[in-house]
Coordinates of C-alpha atoms and ligand atoms in Angstrom, one line a residue:
Chain A
M227 CA 80.9 115.9 113.1
K228 CA 80.8 118.4 110.2
E229 CA 78.1 118.8 107.7
I230 CA 78.7 120.5 104.3
R231 CA 75.8 121.0 101.9
N232 CA 76.5 121.2 98.2
K233 CA 74.0 121.7 95.4
N234 CA 73.3 118.0 94.8
S235 CA 74.7 116.3 97.8
T236 CA 75.4 116.6 101.6
I237 CA 78.8 115.5 102.9
I238 CA 79.1 114.5 106.5
S239 CA 82.5 113.9 108.0
I240 CA 82.5 111.6 111.0
H241 CA 84.4 111.3 114.3
D242 CA 87.8 112.9 114.1
D243 CA 89.4 109.7 115.2
V244 CA 87.9 107.8 112.3
K245 CA 88.7 109.0 108.8
G246 CA 85.7 108.6 106.6
E247 CA 83.0 110.6 104.9
F248 CA 79.3 110.1 104.1
E249 CA 77.9 111.7 101.0
I250 CA 74.1 111.6 100.2
I251 CA 73.1 112.0 96.6
G252 CA 69.3 111.5 96.2
Q253 CA 68.5 108.1 97.6
T254 CA 72.1 107.0 97.5
L255 CA 74.6 107.0 100.3
V256 CA 78.3 107.0 99.5
V257 CA 80.4 105.9 102.4
K258 CA 84.0 106.8 101.7
L259 CA 86.0 104.6 104.1
G260 CA 89.2 105.5 105.9
E261 CA 92.5 103.7 105.8
D262 CA 91.5 100.8 108.1
L263 CA 88.1 99.1 108.4
D264 CA 88.4 97.1 111.6
H265 CA 86.2 96.6 114.6
H266 CA 87.2 99.9 116.1
N267 CA 86.4 102.0 113.0
S268 CA 83.3 99.9 112.1
L269 CA 81.5 101.0 115.3
H270 CA 81.3 104.7 114.2
I271 CA 80.6 103.9 110.6
R272 CA 77.7 101.6 111.5
E273 CA 76.1 104.1 113.8
Q274 CA 76.5 107.0 111.5
A275 CA 75.4 105.1 108.4
D276 CA 72.2 103.8 110.1
K277 CA 71.2 107.2 111.2
I278 CA 71.5 108.5 107.6
I279 CA 69.8 105.4 106.1
M280 CA 66.8 105.9 108.4
N281 CA 66.5 109.7 108.1
K282 CA 67.3 110.2 104.5
N283 CA 65.3 107.3 103.0
I284 CA 68.4 105.7 101.6
K285 CA 67.9 102.8 99.0
Y286 CA 71.4 102.4 97.5
I287 CA 74.7 102.3 99.4
I288 CA 78.2 102.6 97.8
F289 CA 81.1 101.6 100.0
D290 CA 84.1 103.3 98.5
F291 CA 87.4 101.5 99.5
S292 CA 89.7 103.6 97.3
G293 CA 91.4 105.0 100.4
T294 CA 91.4 101.7 102.3
D295 CA 94.5 99.5 102.9
F296 CA 93.2 97.1 105.5
M297 CA 90.0 95.3 106.3
D298 CA 89.2 92.3 108.5
S299 CA 86.0 90.3 109.2
S300 CA 84.5 93.3 111.1
G301 CA 84.3 95.1 107.8
I302 CA 82.2 92.1 106.4
G303 CA 79.9 92.6 109.3
V304 CA 79.4 96.3 108.5
I305 CA 78.6 95.6 104.9
M306 CA 76.3 92.7 105.6
G307 CA 74.5 94.7 108.2
R308 CA 73.8 97.6 105.9
Y309 CA 72.8 95.2 103.1
K310 CA 70.1 93.8 105.3
K311 CA 68.7 97.3 105.9
V312 CA 68.2 98.2 102.3
I313 CA 67.5 94.9 100.6
F314 CA 64.0 94.8 101.9
I315 CA 63.0 98.0 100.2
G316 CA 64.5 96.8 96.9
G317 CA 67.9 98.5 97.3
S318 CA 71.4 97.4 96.7
V319 CA 74.9 97.7 98.0
Y320 CA 78.0 98.3 95.9
V321 CA 81.7 98.4 96.6
T322 CA 84.2 100.5 94.6
G323 CA 88.0 101.1 94.6
V324 CA 88.8 97.7 96.2
S325 CA 92.5 97.0 96.6
N326 CA 94.0 93.6 96.2
N327 CA 94.1 93.0 99.9
V328 CA 90.5 94.0 100.5
D329 CA 89.5 92.0 97.4
R330 CA 90.9 88.8 98.9
I331 CA 88.9 89.3 102.0
F332 CA 85.7 89.9 100.0
K333 CA 86.3 86.7 97.9
L334 CA 87.0 84.6 101.0
S335 CA 83.8 85.9 102.7
G336 CA 81.6 85.1 99.7
L337 CA 80.3 88.7 99.8
Y338 CA 80.4 89.1 96.1
K339 CA 77.4 86.9 95.9
I340 CA 75.2 89.7 97.2
I341 CA 77.1 92.9 96.4
E342 CA 78.5 94.2 93.2
K343 CA 82.0 95.6 92.6
Y344 CA 82.8 98.5 90.4
N345 CA 86.0 100.6 89.8
K346 CA 84.6 104.0 90.5
V347 CA 81.8 105.6 92.5
E348 CA 80.7 107.6 89.4
E349 CA 80.1 104.4 87.4
V350 CA 77.7 103.2 90.1
L351 CA 75.9 106.6 90.3
E352 CA 75.3 106.4 86.6
L353 CA 74.0 102.9 86.9
I354 CA 71.6 103.8 89.7
K355 CA 70.5 106.8 87.7
S356 CA 69.7 104.6 84.7
K357 CA 67.7 102.3 87.0
G358 CA 65.5 105.2 88.1
K359 CA 64.4 105.8 84.6
Chain B
M278 CA 122.7 80.5 111.1
D279 CA 119.9 80.0 113.5
F280 CA 118.3 83.5 113.8
T281 CA 115.7 84.0 116.5
N282 CA 114.1 87.1 117.8
E283 CA 111.3 87.4 120.3
M284 CA 108.9 90.0 121.7
K285 CA 105.9 90.1 123.9
I286 CA 103.4 92.9 124.2
E287 CA 100.6 93.5 126.7
F288 CA 98.0 96.2 126.2
D289 CA 94.6 97.4 127.4
S290 CA 91.6 95.7 126.0
K291 CA 90.4 98.8 124.1
S292 CA 89.3 98.8 120.5
I293 CA 91.6 101.7 119.7
N294 CA 94.5 99.2 120.3
E295 CA 93.4 96.9 117.5
S296 CA 95.3 98.8 114.9
F297 CA 98.2 99.3 117.3
A298 CA 98.5 95.6 117.8
R299 CA 98.5 94.9 114.0
T300 CA 101.2 97.5 113.5
V301 CA 103.4 96.1 116.2
V302 CA 103.4 92.6 114.8
A303 CA 103.7 93.8 111.3
S304 CA 106.8 95.9 112.2
F305 CA 108.3 93.0 114.1
V306 CA 108.0 90.6 111.2
A307 CA 109.2 93.3 108.8
Q308 CA 112.7 92.0 109.8
L309 CA 112.0 89.0 107.5
D310 CA 111.5 91.3 104.5
P311 CA 108.1 89.7 103.7
T312 CA 105.9 90.4 100.7
I313 CA 103.1 92.8 101.1
E314 CA 100.7 89.9 100.9
E315 CA 102.5 88.0 103.7
I316 CA 102.4 91.2 105.9
N317 CA 98.7 91.6 105.2
D318 CA 98.0 87.9 106.0
V319 CA 99.6 88.4 109.4
K320 CA 97.9 91.7 110.1
T321 CA 94.5 90.2 109.3
A322 CA 95.0 87.2 111.5
V323 CA 96.3 89.3 114.4
S324 CA 93.4 91.7 114.0
E325 CA 90.9 88.9 114.2
A326 CA 92.4 87.3 117.3
V327 CA 92.9 90.7 119.1
T328 CA 89.3 91.8 118.3
N329 CA 88.0 88.5 119.6
A330 CA 89.9 88.9 122.9
I331 CA 88.5 92.4 123.3
I332 CA 84.8 91.8 122.4
H333 CA 84.3 88.1 123.2
G334 CA 87.0 87.4 125.9
Y335 CA 86.6 90.6 127.8
N336 CA 83.1 91.6 126.6
N337 CA 84.5 95.1 126.0
Q338 CA 85.4 95.5 129.6
D339 CA 88.8 96.2 131.1
G340 CA 91.5 93.6 130.7
K341 CA 94.9 92.9 129.2
V342 CA 95.6 91.4 125.8
I343 CA 99.0 89.7 125.4
I344 CA 100.7 89.0 122.1
S345 CA 103.9 86.9 122.0
C346 CA 105.8 86.8 118.7
K347 CA 108.8 84.7 117.9
I348 CA 110.8 84.7 114.7
K349 CA 112.8 81.6 113.9
D350 CA 114.6 81.7 110.6
R351 CA 111.8 82.5 108.2
E352 CA 108.9 81.2 110.4
V353 CA 106.8 83.4 112.6
F354 CA 105.0 82.1 115.7
I355 CA 102.3 84.3 117.2
E356 CA 100.2 83.9 120.4
V357 CA 97.3 86.1 121.2
K358 CA 96.1 85.6 124.8
D359 CA 93.3 86.9 127.0
R360 CA 92.3 86.2 130.6
G361 CA 88.6 86.6 129.7
V362 CA 85.6 84.3 129.8
G363 CA 87.0 81.5 127.7
I364 CA 85.2 79.4 125.0
E365 CA 82.9 76.6 126.0
D366 CA 83.0 74.6 122.7
I367 CA 86.1 75.4 120.7
G368 CA 85.1 73.1 117.8
K369 CA 81.8 74.9 117.4
A370 CA 83.4 78.3 117.8
M371 CA 85.8 77.5 114.9
E372 CA 83.0 76.6 112.5
P373 CA 82.7 79.0 109.7
L374 CA 80.0 81.6 110.2
Y375 CA 79.4 80.6 113.8
T376 CA 79.1 83.6 116.1
T377 CA 77.6 84.2 119.6
R378 CA 77.3 87.9 118.9
P379 CA 75.2 88.4 115.7
E380 CA 73.5 91.4 117.4
I381 CA 76.7 93.4 117.2
E382 CA 77.2 92.2 113.6
R383 CA 80.0 89.7 114.1
S384 CA 80.2 87.7 110.9
G385 CA 81.5 84.5 112.5
M386 CA 84.4 84.6 110.0
G387 CA 87.2 85.4 112.5
F388 CA 88.6 81.9 113.0
S389 CA 88.2 81.1 109.3
F390 CA 90.3 84.1 108.3
M391 CA 93.0 83.1 110.8
E392 CA 93.0 79.7 109.3
A393 CA 93.1 81.0 105.8
F394 CA 95.9 83.5 106.3
M395 CA 98.2 81.5 108.5
D396 CA 99.8 78.0 108.1
K397 CA 98.8 76.7 111.5
L398 CA 96.2 77.6 114.0
I399 CA 95.6 76.1 117.5
V400 CA 93.0 77.5 119.9
E401 CA 93.3 76.7 123.7
S402 CA 90.7 77.9 126.1
E403 CA 89.3 77.3 129.5
L404 CA 86.0 78.7 130.8
G405 CA 86.5 81.5 133.2
K406 CA 90.3 81.4 132.6
G407 CA 90.8 82.8 129.1
T408 CA 91.8 81.9 125.6
T409 CA 95.1 81.6 123.8
V410 CA 95.3 81.5 120.0
K411 CA 98.5 80.1 118.6
M412 CA 99.3 80.7 114.9
S413 CA 102.3 80.3 112.7
K414 CA 103.4 81.1 109.2
K415 CA 106.4 80.3 107.2
F416 CA 107.5 83.2 104.9
E417 CA 108.8 82.6 101.4
K418 CA 112.5 82.8 100.8
R419 CA 113.4 86.1 99.2
G420 CA 115.6 85.9 96.1
D421 CA 118.5 88.3 96.4
Chain C
M75 CA 87.0 112.5 130.4
D76 CA 90.0 110.8 131.9
F77 CA 91.4 108.8 129.0
T78 CA 94.1 106.3 129.8
N79 CA 95.8 103.6 127.8
E80 CA 98.7 101.4 128.6
M81 CA 101.0 99.0 127.0
K82 CA 104.1 97.1 127.9
I83 CA 106.6 95.4 125.5
E84 CA 109.5 93.1 126.1
F85 CA 112.0 92.2 123.4
D86 CA 115.4 90.7 122.8
S87 CA 118.4 92.9 123.4
K88 CA 119.4 92.9 119.7
S89 CA 120.3 96.1 117.7
I90 CA 117.8 95.2 115.0
N91 CA 115.0 95.8 117.6
E92 CA 116.0 99.5 118.0
S93 CA 113.9 100.6 115.1
F94 CA 111.1 98.2 116.1
A95 CA 111.0 99.7 119.6
R96 CA 110.8 103.3 118.2
T97 CA 108.0 102.2 115.8
V98 CA 106.0 100.6 118.6
V99 CA 106.1 103.6 120.9
A100 CA 105.4 106.0 118.0
S101 CA 102.4 104.0 116.9
F102 CA 101.0 103.8 120.4
V103 CA 101.3 107.6 121.0
A104 CA 99.9 108.2 117.5
Q105 CA 96.5 107.9 119.3
L106 CA 97.1 111.4 120.6
D107 CA 97.4 112.8 117.1
P108 CA 100.7 114.4 117.8
T109 CA 102.7 116.7 115.5
I110 CA 105.5 115.2 113.5
E111 CA 108.0 117.0 115.8
E112 CA 106.4 115.5 118.9
I113 CA 106.6 112.0 117.4
N114 CA 110.2 112.5 116.4
D115 CA 111.1 113.7 119.9
V116 CA 109.6 110.6 121.4
K117 CA 111.3 108.3 118.8
T118 CA 114.7 109.8 119.5
A119 CA 114.4 109.6 123.2
V120 CA 113.2 105.9 123.0
S121 CA 116.0 105.1 120.6
E122 CA 118.6 106.5 122.9
A123 CA 117.3 104.6 126.0
V124 CA 116.9 101.3 124.1
T125 CA 120.3 101.6 122.5
N126 CA 121.8 102.2 125.9
A127 CA 120.1 99.2 127.4
I128 CA 121.5 97.0 124.5
I129 CA 125.0 98.2 124.4
H130 CA 125.7 99.5 127.9
G131 CA 123.2 97.5 130.0
Y132 CA 123.7 94.2 128.3
N133 CA 127.1 94.9 126.6
N134 CA 125.5 93.5 123.4
Q135 CA 124.8 90.1 125.1
D136 CA 121.5 88.4 125.4
G137 CA 118.9 90.0 127.6
K138 CA 115.4 91.5 127.6
V139 CA 114.5 95.2 127.2
I140 CA 111.2 96.2 128.6
I141 CA 109.3 99.4 127.6
S142 CA 106.2 100.5 129.4
C143 CA 104.1 103.3 128.0
K144 CA 101.1 105.0 129.5
I145 CA 98.9 107.6 128.0
K146 CA 97.0 109.8 130.4
D147 CA 94.9 112.5 128.7
R148 CA 97.6 114.2 126.6
E149 CA 100.6 113.1 128.6
V150 CA 102.8 110.2 127.8
F151 CA 104.9 108.3 130.4
I152 CA 107.6 106.0 129.1
E153 CA 109.8 103.6 131.0
V154 CA 112.7 101.8 129.4
K155 CA 114.2 99.1 131.6
D156 CA 117.0 96.6 131.4
R157 CA 118.3 94.0 133.9
G158 CA 121.9 94.6 132.9
V159 CA 125.0 95.8 134.6
G160 CA 123.6 99.1 136.0
I161 CA 125.2 102.5 136.3
E162 CA 127.7 103.3 139.1
D163 CA 127.4 107.1 139.1
I164 CA 124.2 108.3 137.6
G165 CA 125.1 112.0 137.9
K166 CA 128.3 111.5 136.0
A167 CA 126.6 109.3 133.4
M168 CA 124.1 112.0 132.7
E169 CA 126.8 114.7 132.1
P170 CA 126.8 115.9 128.5
L171 CA 129.5 114.1 126.4
Y172 CA 130.3 111.6 129.1
T173 CA 130.6 108.1 127.8
T174 CA 132.3 104.9 129.0
R175 CA 132.5 103.6 125.4
P176 CA 134.4 106.1 123.2
E177 CA 136.1 103.2 121.4
I178 CA 132.8 102.1 119.8
E179 CA 132.1 105.8 119.0
R180 CA 129.5 106.6 121.5
S181 CA 129.1 110.3 121.6
G182 CA 128.0 110.6 125.2
M183 CA 124.9 112.6 124.1
G184 CA 122.3 110.0 124.8
F185 CA 121.0 111.3 128.1
S186 CA 121.3 114.9 126.8
F187 CA 119.0 114.1 123.9
M188 CA 116.5 112.3 126.2
E189 CA 116.5 115.5 128.4
A190 CA 116.2 117.8 125.4
F191 CA 113.3 115.9 123.7
M192 CA 111.2 115.0 126.7
D193 CA 109.7 117.1 129.5
K194 CA 111.0 115.0 132.4
L195 CA 113.7 112.4 132.8
I196 CA 114.5 110.2 135.8
V197 CA 117.2 107.5 135.8
E198 CA 117.2 104.8 138.4
S199 CA 119.9 102.2 138.4
E200 CA 121.5 99.6 140.7
L201 CA 124.8 98.0 140.0
G202 CA 124.3 94.4 138.8
K203 CA 120.6 94.8 138.8
G204 CA 119.8 97.0 135.9
T205 CA 118.6 100.4 134.8
T206 CA 115.3 102.1 134.4
V207 CA 114.8 105.3 132.5
K208 CA 111.6 107.1 133.1
M209 CA 110.5 109.9 130.8
S210 CA 107.4 111.9 130.2
K211 CA 106.1 114.4 127.8
K212 CA 102.9 116.4 127.5
F213 CA 101.7 116.9 124.0
E214 CA 100.2 120.1 122.7
K215 CA 96.4 120.4 122.5
R216 CA 95.4 120.0 118.8
G217 CA 93.0 122.7 117.7
D218 CA 90.0 121.1 115.8
Chain D
M260 CA 127.7 93.8 98.8
K261 CA 127.5 94.9 95.2
E262 CA 130.0 97.0 93.3
I263 CA 129.2 98.9 90.2
R264 CA 131.9 100.8 88.3
N265 CA 131.0 103.8 86.2
K266 CA 133.3 106.1 84.2
N267 CA 134.0 108.5 87.0
S268 CA 132.9 106.7 90.1
T269 CA 132.5 103.4 91.9
I270 CA 129.2 102.7 93.7
I271 CA 129.1 100.2 96.4
S272 CA 125.8 99.0 97.9
I273 CA 126.1 97.7 101.5
H274 CA 124.4 95.0 103.5
D275 CA 120.9 94.2 102.3
D276 CA 119.5 94.9 105.7
V277 CA 120.8 98.4 105.7
K278 CA 119.8 100.7 102.9
G279 CA 122.7 103.0 101.9
E280 CA 125.2 103.4 99.2
F281 CA 128.9 104.5 98.9
E282 CA 130.1 106.4 95.9
I283 CA 133.8 107.2 95.3
I284 CA 134.6 110.2 93.1
G285 CA 138.4 110.8 93.1
Q286 CA 139.3 111.5 96.7
T287 CA 135.8 112.0 97.7
L288 CA 133.5 109.5 99.4
V289 CA 129.8 110.1 99.2
V290 CA 127.8 108.1 101.7
K291 CA 124.1 108.0 100.8
L292 CA 122.4 107.1 104.0
G293 CA 119.2 105.0 104.4
E294 CA 116.0 105.9 106.1
D295 CA 117.3 105.5 109.7
L296 CA 120.7 106.3 111.1
D297 CA 120.6 104.6 114.4
H298 CA 123.1 102.3 116.3
H299 CA 122.1 99.2 114.3
N300 CA 122.6 100.8 110.9
S301 CA 125.7 102.8 112.0
L302 CA 127.7 99.6 112.6
H303 CA 127.7 98.6 109.0
I304 CA 128.2 102.1 107.7
R305 CA 131.2 102.7 109.9
E306 CA 132.8 99.5 108.9
Q307 CA 132.3 99.9 105.2
A308 CA 133.2 103.6 105.2
D309 CA 136.5 102.9 107.0
K310 CA 137.5 100.2 104.6
I311 CA 137.0 102.6 101.7
I312 CA 138.7 105.6 103.4
M313 CA 141.8 103.4 104.0
N314 CA 142.0 101.7 100.6
K315 CA 140.9 104.5 98.4
N316 CA 142.9 107.4 99.9
I317 CA 139.8 109.4 100.8
K318 CA 140.1 113.0 101.9
Y319 CA 136.6 114.4 101.6
I320 CA 133.4 112.8 102.9
I321 CA 129.9 113.8 102.1
F322 CA 127.1 112.3 104.2
D323 CA 123.9 112.6 102.1
F324 CA 120.8 112.6 104.3
S325 CA 118.3 113.3 101.6
G326 CA 116.8 109.8 102.1
T327 CA 117.0 109.9 105.9
D328 CA 114.0 110.5 108.3
F329 CA 115.5 109.5 111.6
M330 CA 118.8 109.9 113.3
D331 CA 119.9 109.7 117.0
S332 CA 123.1 110.2 118.8
S333 CA 124.6 107.1 117.2
G334 CA 124.6 109.1 113.9
I335 CA 126.6 111.8 115.6
G336 CA 129.2 109.2 116.6
V337 CA 129.5 107.9 113.0
I338 CA 130.1 111.4 111.6
M339 CA 132.5 112.4 114.3
G340 CA 134.4 109.2 113.9
R341 CA 134.9 109.7 110.2
Y342 CA 135.7 113.4 110.7
K343 CA 138.6 112.3 112.9
K344 CA 139.9 110.0 110.2
V345 CA 140.2 112.7 107.4
I346 CA 140.9 115.8 109.4
F347 CA 144.5 114.9 110.0
I348 CA 145.2 114.8 106.3
G349 CA 143.6 118.1 105.7
G350 CA 140.3 116.7 104.6
S351 CA 136.7 117.8 105.5
V352 CA 133.3 116.3 106.1
Y353 CA 130.0 117.7 104.7
V354 CA 126.4 116.9 105.1
T355 CA 123.7 117.4 102.5
G356 CA 119.9 117.0 102.2
V357 CA 119.3 117.3 105.9
S358 CA 115.7 117.2 107.0
N359 CA 114.2 119.3 109.8
N360 CA 114.4 116.4 112.2
V361 CA 118.0 115.6 111.5
D362 CA 118.9 119.3 111.5
R363 CA 117.6 119.6 115.1
I364 CA 119.9 116.8 116.2
F365 CA 122.9 118.3 114.4
K366 CA 122.2 121.7 116.0
L367 CA 121.8 120.2 119.5
S368 CA 125.0 118.2 119.1
G369 CA 127.1 121.2 118.1
L370 CA 128.3 119.2 115.0
Y371 CA 127.9 122.3 112.7
K372 CA 131.0 123.7 114.4
I373 CA 133.2 121.2 112.5
I374 CA 131.2 120.1 109.5
E375 CA 129.5 122.1 106.8
K376 CA 125.9 121.7 105.5
Y377 CA 124.9 122.1 101.9
N378 CA 121.7 121.3 100.0
K379 CA 123.0 119.0 97.4
V380 CA 125.8 116.6 96.9
E381 CA 126.7 118.3 93.5
E382 CA 127.3 121.6 95.2
V383 CA 129.9 120.0 97.5
L384 CA 131.5 118.2 94.6
E385 CA 131.9 121.5 92.8
L386 CA 133.4 123.1 95.9
I387 CA 135.9 120.3 96.3
K388 CA 136.9 120.5 92.7
S389 CA 137.5 124.2 93.0
K390 CA 139.7 123.6 96.1
G391 CA 141.9 121.2 94.1
K392 CA 142.8 123.9 91.6
Ligands
LIG682 N1 89.0 85.2 122.8 C1 87.7 84.7 122.9 N2 87.1 84.6 124.1 C2 85.9 84.1 124.2 N3 85.2 83.6 123.1 C3 85.7 83.7 121.9 C4 87.0 84.2 121.7 N4 87.3 84.2 120.4 C5 86.3 83.6 119.8 N5 85.3 83.3 120.7 C6 84.0 82.7 120.4 O1 84.0 82.1 119.1 C7 83.0 82.6 118.3 C8 83.5 82.6 116.8 O2 84.6 83.5 116.7 P1 85.0 84.1 115.2 O3 85.1 83.0 114.3 O4 86.2 85.0 115.4 O5 83.7 85.0 114.8 P2 83.1 86.3 115.4 O6 84.2 87.1 116.1 O7 82.7 87.1 114.2 O8 82.0 86.0 116.3 C9 82.7 84.0 118.8 O9 81.4 84.4 118.4 C10 82.9 83.7 120.3 O10 81.7 83.1 120.8
LIG683 N1 121.2 101.2 130.5 C1 122.4 101.5 130.9 N2 123.1 100.5 131.6 C2 124.4 100.8 132.0 N3 125.0 101.9 131.8 C3 124.4 102.9 131.1 C4 123.1 102.7 130.6 N4 122.7 103.9 130.0 C5 123.7 104.7 130.1 N5 124.8 104.1 130.7 C6 126.1 104.8 131.0 O1 126.0 106.2 130.9 C7 126.9 106.7 129.9 C8 126.3 107.9 129.2 O2 125.2 107.5 128.5 P1 124.7 108.4 127.2 O3 124.6 109.8 127.6 O4 123.5 107.8 126.6 O5 125.9 108.3 126.2 P2 126.5 107.1 125.3 O6 125.4 106.1 125.1 O7 126.8 107.8 124.0 O8 127.7 106.6 126.0 C9 127.2 105.5 129.0 O9 128.4 105.6 128.4 C10 127.2 104.3 130.0 O10 128.4 104.2 130.7

């Protein structure tokens, strides 16, 4: 695990085995997912995300799928699980950069009823900023 | 011509092998020159069945997962088998959103995804003996 | 930690499965995060052994080729097995440029390539029973 | 099999299953190989190349590996076999666009003793032209 601190954000790279990155910007956690989001990869992402959500007082989560080709129902579990953690404090969960393949899975799962889809992480960050005002 | 091709793979019940299993099946069915969507359908279905074998069948303990794959003309037949705990009530297990492991964030969508992405799905299971998931899918004819 | 992982694959003796076999082994050993060169070494060795099973072992007829692959820490053990005709004189067969099939343009370099690209090579064979090629290779430690 | 006739050359695409292309420029045959040159693919390439060598009075062969990632000893057989067909009429065989991986195989096989390596097909075509004068 590596931690890099920038001016406005902290970037945490997880387990070598799992490609992915966590970035904390104020109360927002951006989870940049790796190529595959399956049961194997979801274990590390879940663990790491929950640590950050707890310790850094996270209210908004953006799952960025722009580098992701493959997701199965384990990915749905990861997103639903994090959703449950932030919804009670009035937070929200967003997904960005969703490929066709991942989009089909989201649609089938009904997940779009509780999370919002955007093209880019930046759009969501703007949106969250405007909410704060 | 009646083209057939068969393979069978057995591997350790380890979550790191989930992506390996998908890749193996995907690269076997690649012989049919499928669309990206067809390949993804098969990968998702295999991933669900293999994950189930590892976490439900073997409860994350040691064991072997076996995949048989047969190509017949443009149809693919896939069997995913474990010798794990088995399923008590298959009908219930296959209900959408039903899961016995909500505490590890299973969504209960595994069987639904297999059904959605494949043409046919049959589940056979015996308590204490193990589970076999049989799936098939016919690929589109490719225009040349 | 003693990490191990095992898989075993059986497939039809068909030349279209040569690339499938390479891909399967390559994607299994990918767990060790090997260099491109290491992956290519393994792919070449597997390709040679599988091709030999198909054309020499089974003389391009029906049969099954079996690959077992075991990862132990950073070492890979690969067995390629056929139940074909077998080799009469293994010593001779392993000589560089020796081939019994020059008419189909075999170069007689298969075993030499397996030796060059892997650390160890053992060939076991019995006439009428079949041939097993055992190879192993230790991968470099990757600096993190 | 598709055949396309241009002003100066004929391009023949082989078997759908095998990516590869044959181009005939005068007495030169350019074989553009696919991703893998293994036993399976070599069967079709051999067959097709020999038909062209016979019918089109080919003297020079260029095997272009610029699209090739993988080759095993079956590839050596293909090149040696074609070499034998043109050497008796004073022809030559060239390879171009050879990747590191393929280069190692060529070196190990000793093939560079009888064939020449160039970067690009065009270079070889120039060379052959200058020989003809
Ligand atoms: N291979 C298996 N062995 C034992 N039980 C299984 C197996 N596959 C599925 N099950 C049971 O069926 C239930 C539903 O499976 P599924 O629809 O894939 O959802 P999930 O995996 O999310 O729980 C599981 O929770 C489990 O109880
Ligand atoms: N699996 C096998 N079954 C039977 N004979 C084999 C097998 N593998 C190799 N041989 C014999 O060993 C010889 C040398 O093999 P190899 O070095 O791979 O060269 P090549 O495949 O080009 O002939 C082959 O020509 C064949 O007679």
